[in-house]
Coordinates of C-alpha atoms in Angstrom, one line a residue:
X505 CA 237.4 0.5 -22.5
X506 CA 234.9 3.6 -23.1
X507 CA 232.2 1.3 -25.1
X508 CA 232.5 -1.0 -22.2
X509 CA 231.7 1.7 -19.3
X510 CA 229.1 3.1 -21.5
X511 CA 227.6 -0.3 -22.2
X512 CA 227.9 -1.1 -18.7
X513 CA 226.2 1.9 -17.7
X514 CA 223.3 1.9 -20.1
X515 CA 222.7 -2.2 -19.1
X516 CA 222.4 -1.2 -15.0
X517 CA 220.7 2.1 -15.3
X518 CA 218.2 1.3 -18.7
X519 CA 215.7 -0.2 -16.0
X520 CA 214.6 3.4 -15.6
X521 CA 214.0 4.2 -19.1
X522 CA 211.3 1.4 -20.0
X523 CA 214.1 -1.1 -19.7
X524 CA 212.0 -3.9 -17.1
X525 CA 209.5 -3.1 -20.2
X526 CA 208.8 -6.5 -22.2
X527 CA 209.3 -6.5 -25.8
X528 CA 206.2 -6.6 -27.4
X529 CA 205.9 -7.3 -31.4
X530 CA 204.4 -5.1 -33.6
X531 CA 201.1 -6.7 -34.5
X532 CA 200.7 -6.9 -31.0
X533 CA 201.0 -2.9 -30.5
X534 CA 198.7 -2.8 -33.5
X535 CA 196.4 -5.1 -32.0
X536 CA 196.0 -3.6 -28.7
X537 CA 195.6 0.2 -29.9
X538 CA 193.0 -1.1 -32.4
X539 CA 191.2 -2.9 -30.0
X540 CA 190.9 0.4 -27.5
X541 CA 190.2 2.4 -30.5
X542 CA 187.0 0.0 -31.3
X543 CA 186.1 -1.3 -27.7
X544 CA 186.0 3.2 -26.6
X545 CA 184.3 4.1 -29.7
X546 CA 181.5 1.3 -29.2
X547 CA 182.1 2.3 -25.4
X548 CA 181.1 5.9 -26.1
X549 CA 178.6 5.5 -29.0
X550 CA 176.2 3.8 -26.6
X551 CA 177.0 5.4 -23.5
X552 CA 175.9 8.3 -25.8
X553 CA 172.5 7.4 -26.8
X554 CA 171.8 5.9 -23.7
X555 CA 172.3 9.2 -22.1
X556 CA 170.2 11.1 -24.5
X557 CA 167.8 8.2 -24.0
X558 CA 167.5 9.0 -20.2
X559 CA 168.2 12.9 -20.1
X560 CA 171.4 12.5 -18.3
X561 CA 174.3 14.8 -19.2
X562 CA 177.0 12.3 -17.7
X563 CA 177.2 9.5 -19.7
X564 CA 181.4 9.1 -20.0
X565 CA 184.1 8.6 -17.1
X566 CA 187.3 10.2 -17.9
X567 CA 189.1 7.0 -17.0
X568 CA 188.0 4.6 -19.1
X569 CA 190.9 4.9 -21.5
X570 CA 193.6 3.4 -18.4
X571 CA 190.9 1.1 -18.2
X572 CA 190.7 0.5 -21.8
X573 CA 194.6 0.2 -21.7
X574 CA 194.4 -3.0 -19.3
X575 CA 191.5 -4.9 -21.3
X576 CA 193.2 -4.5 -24.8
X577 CA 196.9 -4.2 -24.4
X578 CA 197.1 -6.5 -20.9
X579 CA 194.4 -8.9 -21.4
X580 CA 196.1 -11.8 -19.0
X581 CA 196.3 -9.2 -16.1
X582 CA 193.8 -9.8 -12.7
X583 CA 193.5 -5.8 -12.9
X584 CA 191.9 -6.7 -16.1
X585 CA 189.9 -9.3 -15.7
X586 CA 185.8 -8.2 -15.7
X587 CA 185.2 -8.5 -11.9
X588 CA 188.1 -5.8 -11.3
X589 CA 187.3 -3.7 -14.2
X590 CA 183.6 -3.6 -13.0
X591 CA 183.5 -3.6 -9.5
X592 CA 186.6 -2.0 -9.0
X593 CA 185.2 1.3 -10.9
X594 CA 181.8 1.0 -9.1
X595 CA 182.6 0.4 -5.7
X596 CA 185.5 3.4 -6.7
X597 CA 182.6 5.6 -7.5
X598 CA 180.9 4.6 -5.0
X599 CA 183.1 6.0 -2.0
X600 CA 183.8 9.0 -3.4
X601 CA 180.5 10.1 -3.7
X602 CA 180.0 8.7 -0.4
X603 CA 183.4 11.1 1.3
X604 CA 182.3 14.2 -0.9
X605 CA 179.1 14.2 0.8
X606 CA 180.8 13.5 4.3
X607 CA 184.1 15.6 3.9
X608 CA 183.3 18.6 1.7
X609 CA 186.7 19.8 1.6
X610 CA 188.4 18.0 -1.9
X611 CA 191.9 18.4 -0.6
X612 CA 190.8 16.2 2.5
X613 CA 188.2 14.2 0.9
X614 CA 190.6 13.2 -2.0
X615 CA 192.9 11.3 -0.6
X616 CA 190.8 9.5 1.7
X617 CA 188.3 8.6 -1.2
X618 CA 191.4 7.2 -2.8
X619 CA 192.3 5.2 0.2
X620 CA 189.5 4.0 0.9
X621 CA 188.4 2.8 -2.7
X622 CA 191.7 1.1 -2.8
X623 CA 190.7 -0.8 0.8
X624 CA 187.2 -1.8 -1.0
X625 CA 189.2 -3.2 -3.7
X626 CA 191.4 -5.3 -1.5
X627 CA 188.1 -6.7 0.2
X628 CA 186.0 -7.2 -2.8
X629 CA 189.1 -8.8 -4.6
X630 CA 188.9 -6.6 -7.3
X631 CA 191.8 -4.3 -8.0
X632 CA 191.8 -2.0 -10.8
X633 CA 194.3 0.8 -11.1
X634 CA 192.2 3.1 -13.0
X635 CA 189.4 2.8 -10.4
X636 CA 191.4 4.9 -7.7
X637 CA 190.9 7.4 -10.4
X638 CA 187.4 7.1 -10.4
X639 CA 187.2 8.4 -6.7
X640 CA 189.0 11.3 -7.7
X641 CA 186.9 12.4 -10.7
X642 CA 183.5 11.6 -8.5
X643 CA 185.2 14.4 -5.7
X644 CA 186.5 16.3 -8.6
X645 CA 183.6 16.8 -10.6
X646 CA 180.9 17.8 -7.3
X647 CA 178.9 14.3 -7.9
X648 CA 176.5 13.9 -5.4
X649 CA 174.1 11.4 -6.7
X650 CA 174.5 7.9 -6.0
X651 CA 173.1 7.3 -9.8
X652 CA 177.1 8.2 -11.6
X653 CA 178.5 4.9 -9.9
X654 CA 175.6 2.9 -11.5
X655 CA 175.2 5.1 -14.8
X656 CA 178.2 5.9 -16.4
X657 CA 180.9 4.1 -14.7
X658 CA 179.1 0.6 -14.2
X659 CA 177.3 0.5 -17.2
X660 CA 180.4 1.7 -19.4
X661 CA 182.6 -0.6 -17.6
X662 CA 180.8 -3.2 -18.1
X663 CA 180.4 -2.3 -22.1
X664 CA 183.8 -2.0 -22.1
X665 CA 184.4 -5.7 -20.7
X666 CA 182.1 -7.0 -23.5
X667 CA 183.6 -5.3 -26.4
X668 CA 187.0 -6.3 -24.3
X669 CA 186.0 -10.1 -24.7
X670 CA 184.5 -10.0 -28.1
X671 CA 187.8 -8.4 -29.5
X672 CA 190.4 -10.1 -27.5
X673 CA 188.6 -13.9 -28.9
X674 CA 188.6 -13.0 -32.5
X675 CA 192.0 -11.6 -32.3
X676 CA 193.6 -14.7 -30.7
X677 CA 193.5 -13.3 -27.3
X678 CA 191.8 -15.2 -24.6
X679 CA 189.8 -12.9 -22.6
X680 CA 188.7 -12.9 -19.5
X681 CA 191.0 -15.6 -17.9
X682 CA 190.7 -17.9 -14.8
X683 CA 193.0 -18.0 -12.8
X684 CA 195.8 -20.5 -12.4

C-alpha cells in the first residue's frame, strides 16, 4: 500500500523534477557537450583574432553558450535553426542599443528591450530564446554603438551556425533543417 502511494506520488508530481525531460542516450550527451565544447572554442578563437585584428575590445556575447546549447544539443529545433540563431541575436542587439539610448534608466529600459526584441522576433520569424538575453547584456553592459549588433553578436552567431552545421553533419546530425 505505502510503495503504491509513493509510486503514485513520484509518477504525478516527477513532471517537476525533469520528468517531461526526454531520455536522451549517452553518446548523445557526449555528442552534444563535445560539439559546444568545439563549435565555442572555434567560436571564440576567431572572434579573438578578429577583435585584435580590428582594435575592438568586445569581441564575445555572454550568451552564446544558451545559444550554443540549442545548435548542439537541439539541432531539429526552429529556435535553432540559422535564421533564428542569427537574426534573432542581431535584431536582439539591435533594440537594446536602440532603448538604452532612448530610455536611459536600465530598470525601465530592460524590460522593454526585452519585449520588444521578442516582438521583432515574432515579425522576423526568428525566435531564439537566448536572443532576449542579448537585449539585456546590450542595456547591461552601457553599449551605445550600433557596431556590437554587427560585430560580436552577428558575426559570432553566425560562426557559431557554421561550426553548428559542420559538426552536427559529421556526427550524423542533420543540421540546419527545413521545415516540414
Amino acid at each position: 500500500m505505502m510503495k503504491r502511494t509513493i509510486e503514485s506520488w513520484f509518477k504525478r508530481y516527477s513532471f517537476y523534477f525533469g520528468g517531461d525531460q526526454p531520455l536522451v542516450t549517452w553518446s548523445e550527451r557526449l555528442r552534444s557537450c563535445a560539439g559546444a565544447l568545439v563549435g565555442l572554442m572555434v567560436v571564440f578563437i576567431i572572434a579573438k583574432l578578429l577583435g585584435e585584428l580590428t582594435g575592438i575590445d568586445e569581441w564575445l556575447m555572454a550568451s552564446l553558450g544558451a545559444s550554443a546549447l540549442l545548435v548542439f544539443a537541439l539541432p531539429g529545433s526552429p529556435m535553432a535553426q540559422p535564421w533564428a540563431v542569427i537574426a534573432g541575436n542581431t535584431v536582439s542587439a539591435l533594440v537594446g542599443i536602440s532603448i538604452f539610448l532612448l530610455i536611459p534608466e536600465p530598470l525601465l529600459a530592460m524590460p522593454i528591450a526585452a519585449s520588444l526584441s521578442i516582438l521583432g522576433m515574432f515579425i522576423l520569424r526568428c525566435l531564439h530564446p537566448p536572443a532576449a538575453a542579448v537585449a539585456l547584456i546590450v542595456i547591461l553592459g552601457h553599449v551605445t554603438h550600433y557596431r556590437y549588433a554587427f560585430f560580436p553578436v552577428m558575426i559570432d552567431s553566425i560562426l557559431l551556425v557554421i561550426v553548428g552545421v559542420i559538426y552536427s553533419n559529421l556526427t550524423g546530425k542533420p543540421y540546419p533543417n527545413r521545415p516540414r
